[in-house]
Amino acid sequence: MTRTTTRRGLVAAVLSLILVVAGLTAAGAEPASAAAPVLTRSAPQALVTATAADFDPGNIISDENFFNGGAMSAGAVQNFLNSQVSSCRSGYTCLKDYRQTTWSRSADAMCNAYSGAPNETSATIIYKVGQACNVSQSVLIVLLQKEQSLITDSWPSQSQYTSATGFACPDTAPCDAEFSGFYNQVYKAAWQYKRYTNPAGTSAFFTWFPVGKYSAVRYHPNAACGSSPVLIKNKATAGLYYYTPYQPNAVAMSNLYGGQNDGCSSYGNRNFWRLYTDWFGDPRSSSNPHGALDTVKPVAGGVQVTGWAVDPAKDSPVTVTISVDGVSSNLTADKPLGWIPVLYPNLGPNHGFNGIVGASAGTHTVCAAKSNGTDLGCRTVTVPKSTAAGYLDTAEGVVGGIRVAGWSLNTASAAQTYIWVDVDGQGQNYKVDKPLGWTPVLYPGTGNLHGFDRVVPAKPGTHQVCVSGYAGVLLRCATVTVPTNETGAVQSATGQLGSVTVTGWSLDKRSTAPSYVWINVDGKGKAYYAGENNDAAAAAWPAAGKRHGFSATILAKPGRHEVCVIGTLENTSYGCRTVTVPNNEVGSFDSVSAEIGKISVSGWSLDQTSSDSTYVWVSIDGKGGGAIWAGGKLNWIEGLFPGKGPRHGFSGSFPATSGVHTVCVTGTKENVSYGCKQVTVPSSGAASWDSLTASDQKITLTGWAVDRISTTQQYVWITVDGKGGPYLAADRLDWIDSYFPGVGKNHGFTVSLKAGAGPHTVCVRASFDGQDLGCRTIDVPSTGATSIDSVTGVKGGVKITGWSVDRNSTATTYIWVDVDGKGAPIAAATRLDWIASYFPGVGPLHGIDTVVPASSGSHRVCLTATFDNRDLGCRTVVVP
């Protein structure tokens, strides 16, 4: 599943390094490419790294290390990610900061259930997936680096997250979009690794890399590059080949951190092994010793050993036993190592050891073990036979360099000797000439001028210093930090009209002479002299005196600005401050009021740099409005803003429709917002619903509707039982013009609407302003009379009996019969002699005795009187 393309045309990825578990201390990052990557590697001194001779293509990683869902906590994963990328490029999101909302997944044969959550960090996702699928978080971290360089990339693209682990991304086709996305990719990769093991409940599908047998493993996607037999020794290694089915050839292995390529080189599984080794130790090791013996060096009279050891359960120092050819002595692992809290978040940094153990000339085996018996490794070292003696007693960073002090001599001579001081691989010799009263006693005949104490020039920062004495014999190595020569502080950064003022101090610890600082405002700046008297500078570094203060006023526009101060001697940052420069334009939106058809506003606005009147812009609901001159006289202005004059008030009105409006006022000089207010413009509409009457099949309404400020005729919206439409109020009403002068007389309405017999709900609303005129209920009478006597199922259909009549006519009426949603009319025309005596004059032919065809079974029958739309109800009948 390893992809064979590099992102953005890059053919190189810089390795990010960190001291990590088991003393294996360098980590490389590379794109997952079959093309030869060109990788650079900058490792601290004495790192243990992957060695090509240790690579076994049949045992790349143990099952114990691979299938270990408790390898790292979420905090440890986050700390590891933080350590790999110090900061992201602007506009990009690095993996350490990446978040994604995850969804829940149910358990199956491969993984336990995953409980989704909103906005989970990448570290949490890696941790939870590892736990759910029992796949090591370390493995998932290495996979993300191997496939997309996500661990160390400071400007990752979206496509890298989309195909983060290369799952469903074959070398010969595009990635499958169904499995895209960071969470999806991490989960599916872990799930797939478990599936390769053919767990219980699945089929034995993955069999072509059988454990315990030889399999032909190719070198490259190009079959012409050939293959070789590999004895696959465990499930984890088989899974790696199922995922990325190629082994590295000799060319790929010839430089683990380089990019030799003969056209048949593949790097996926090589890089997995190398990255895991450098970051997390030997992938085949059965346990993590939580410590390491890093270096063993011959020195005068013995060997210097360095390393680290922790007890993950507590922060107290661990005792380390150092044995030389079986003779033991103890060291305490309490030296500071800044990387320890990265991998052990609950521990402090003081867990390194560094000491000298006596040893005679010759070859020795030096081993280290923790007090609990855990082996930290062994080294073979040869101590040369020499008459040299000495020791580096002190190695410390001081202003200007590194102070080294100690002693060195030739035990067979009184002649003065020299020491060689090496700082970061470069050095020179110095004469040993300080008197030491004890050397003639311990080494008779050698004299007493065998001490040294001097400062070796070195730039500020961390350095590795090694001192060798007579005959080039190493006395000791140490890591020291040289403090900066330059120090200072920003004491204040304030904004005022038109500018920013910054004060502070900066000095060179080696001199009383004033220096300069560079001040940036929003990334642009220049140098300023730091030569004013400053008590804080004198207190911080008395030897340098007082003349190191600075005070600078820099022109700046209104708004927020980032102000940064840097010493010019060593580019020492004194920090950044966010400063707000006030606006020149100030004012207030004091009031807003409304009446029919308009909105009025008032307030004040001025430019503090001028007495000239300005303008404000008024917007209504985000549009409309316009500019108003702020030139009205306000006598109090001069008292608050001396010299600016009184003419800075504004007031004005704008047309507006009825309803709620949001009114905002903005100064036009610098677009300063004076805020927004809400106001309700009253409606100019008036309306009345005067009457509602009903007659046979009809409802009639009367009333009126008018716009007080217009002759335009308005509409009302009338609904009957929820259905309605608009009706123009245009009837003549002689009285209305006297009541609303100027609107005219034609604003009444009389509306008649057809309606079936029975109760109806009638509602009226004035369309002009939405004024609700209310709802009323009215009963529409009917001349019809109907009775359904029986509805029964008979052979062939539904038999209906009853009668229906129009009291005012001999005409035949009809009943609408609906059977299971399908209907038809039936006539009420059967003779009923009694009906004429009950309804005189209508005649006898108004009875109902009809069979409506219907199939056997249950039916829903509903009936309606068509004469007046009266609902006669529904029945359920069974046709035999």
Tab-separated table of N, CA and C in Angstrom, residues 3 238 283 289 310 331 396 399 478 653 662 675 738-739 785 807 843:
chain	number	residue	atom	x	y	z
A	3	ARG	N	2.733	4.283	-1.396
A	3	ARG	CA	2.618	5.056	-2.619
A	3	ARG	C	3.999	5.343	-3.188
A	238	ALA	N	4.871	-10.796	8.437
A	238	ALA	CA	4.002	-11.170	7.313
A	238	ALA	C	3.037	-10.038	7.002
A	283	PRO	N	13.047	-3.241	17.197
A	283	PRO	CA	11.661	-3.714	17.050
A	283	PRO	C	11.500	-5.193	17.395
A	289	PRO	N	13.795	-1.686	28.414
A	289	PRO	CA	14.511	-1.581	29.696
A	289	PRO	C	14.370	-0.220	30.359
A	310	VAL	N	15.370	5.233	33.934
A	310	VAL	CA	14.201	5.736	34.657
A	310	VAL	C	13.409	4.570	35.224
A	331	LEU	N	26.585	4.549	39.970
A	331	LEU	CA	26.355	5.937	39.574
A	331	LEU	C	24.866	6.226	39.773
A	396	GLU	N	31.987	24.090	32.646
A	396	GLU	CA	30.754	24.859	32.818
A	396	GLU	C	30.718	26.018	31.837
A	399	VAL	N	29.907	33.368	30.795
A	399	VAL	CA	29.778	34.412	29.785
A	399	VAL	C	31.030	34.438	28.929
A	478	ALA	N	31.987	16.441	28.452
A	478	ALA	CA	30.820	16.958	29.152
A	478	ALA	C	29.987	17.804	28.197
A	653	SER	N	-32.782	61.965	9.599
A	653	SER	CA	-33.869	60.999	9.459
A	653	SER	C	-33.797	60.321	8.099
A	662	THR	N	-32.703	47.247	12.329
A	662	THR	CA	-31.415	47.414	12.994
A	662	THR	C	-30.692	48.583	12.352
A	675	GLY	N	-21.657	51.461	16.924
A	675	GLY	CA	-22.638	50.533	17.446
A	675	GLY	C	-23.924	50.480	16.640
A	738	SER	N	-62.783	61.288	5.568
A	738	SER	CA	-62.818	62.278	6.646
A	738	SER	C	-62.076	61.776	7.882
A	739	TYR	N	-62.053	60.462	8.060
A	739	TYR	CA	-61.373	59.882	9.202
A	739	TYR	C	-59.853	59.794	8.970
A	785	ALA	N	-81.397	17.457	3.640
A	785	ALA	CA	-81.531	16.556	4.777
A	785	ALA	C	-81.168	15.160	4.291
A	807	ARG	N	-85.095	20.160	0.722
A	807	ARG	CA	-86.398	20.554	1.236
A	807	ARG	C	-87.152	21.486	0.288
A	843	GLY	N	-92.080	15.262	-3.201
A	843	GLY	CA	-92.335	14.020	-3.927
A	843	GLY	C	-91.763	12.830	-3.200
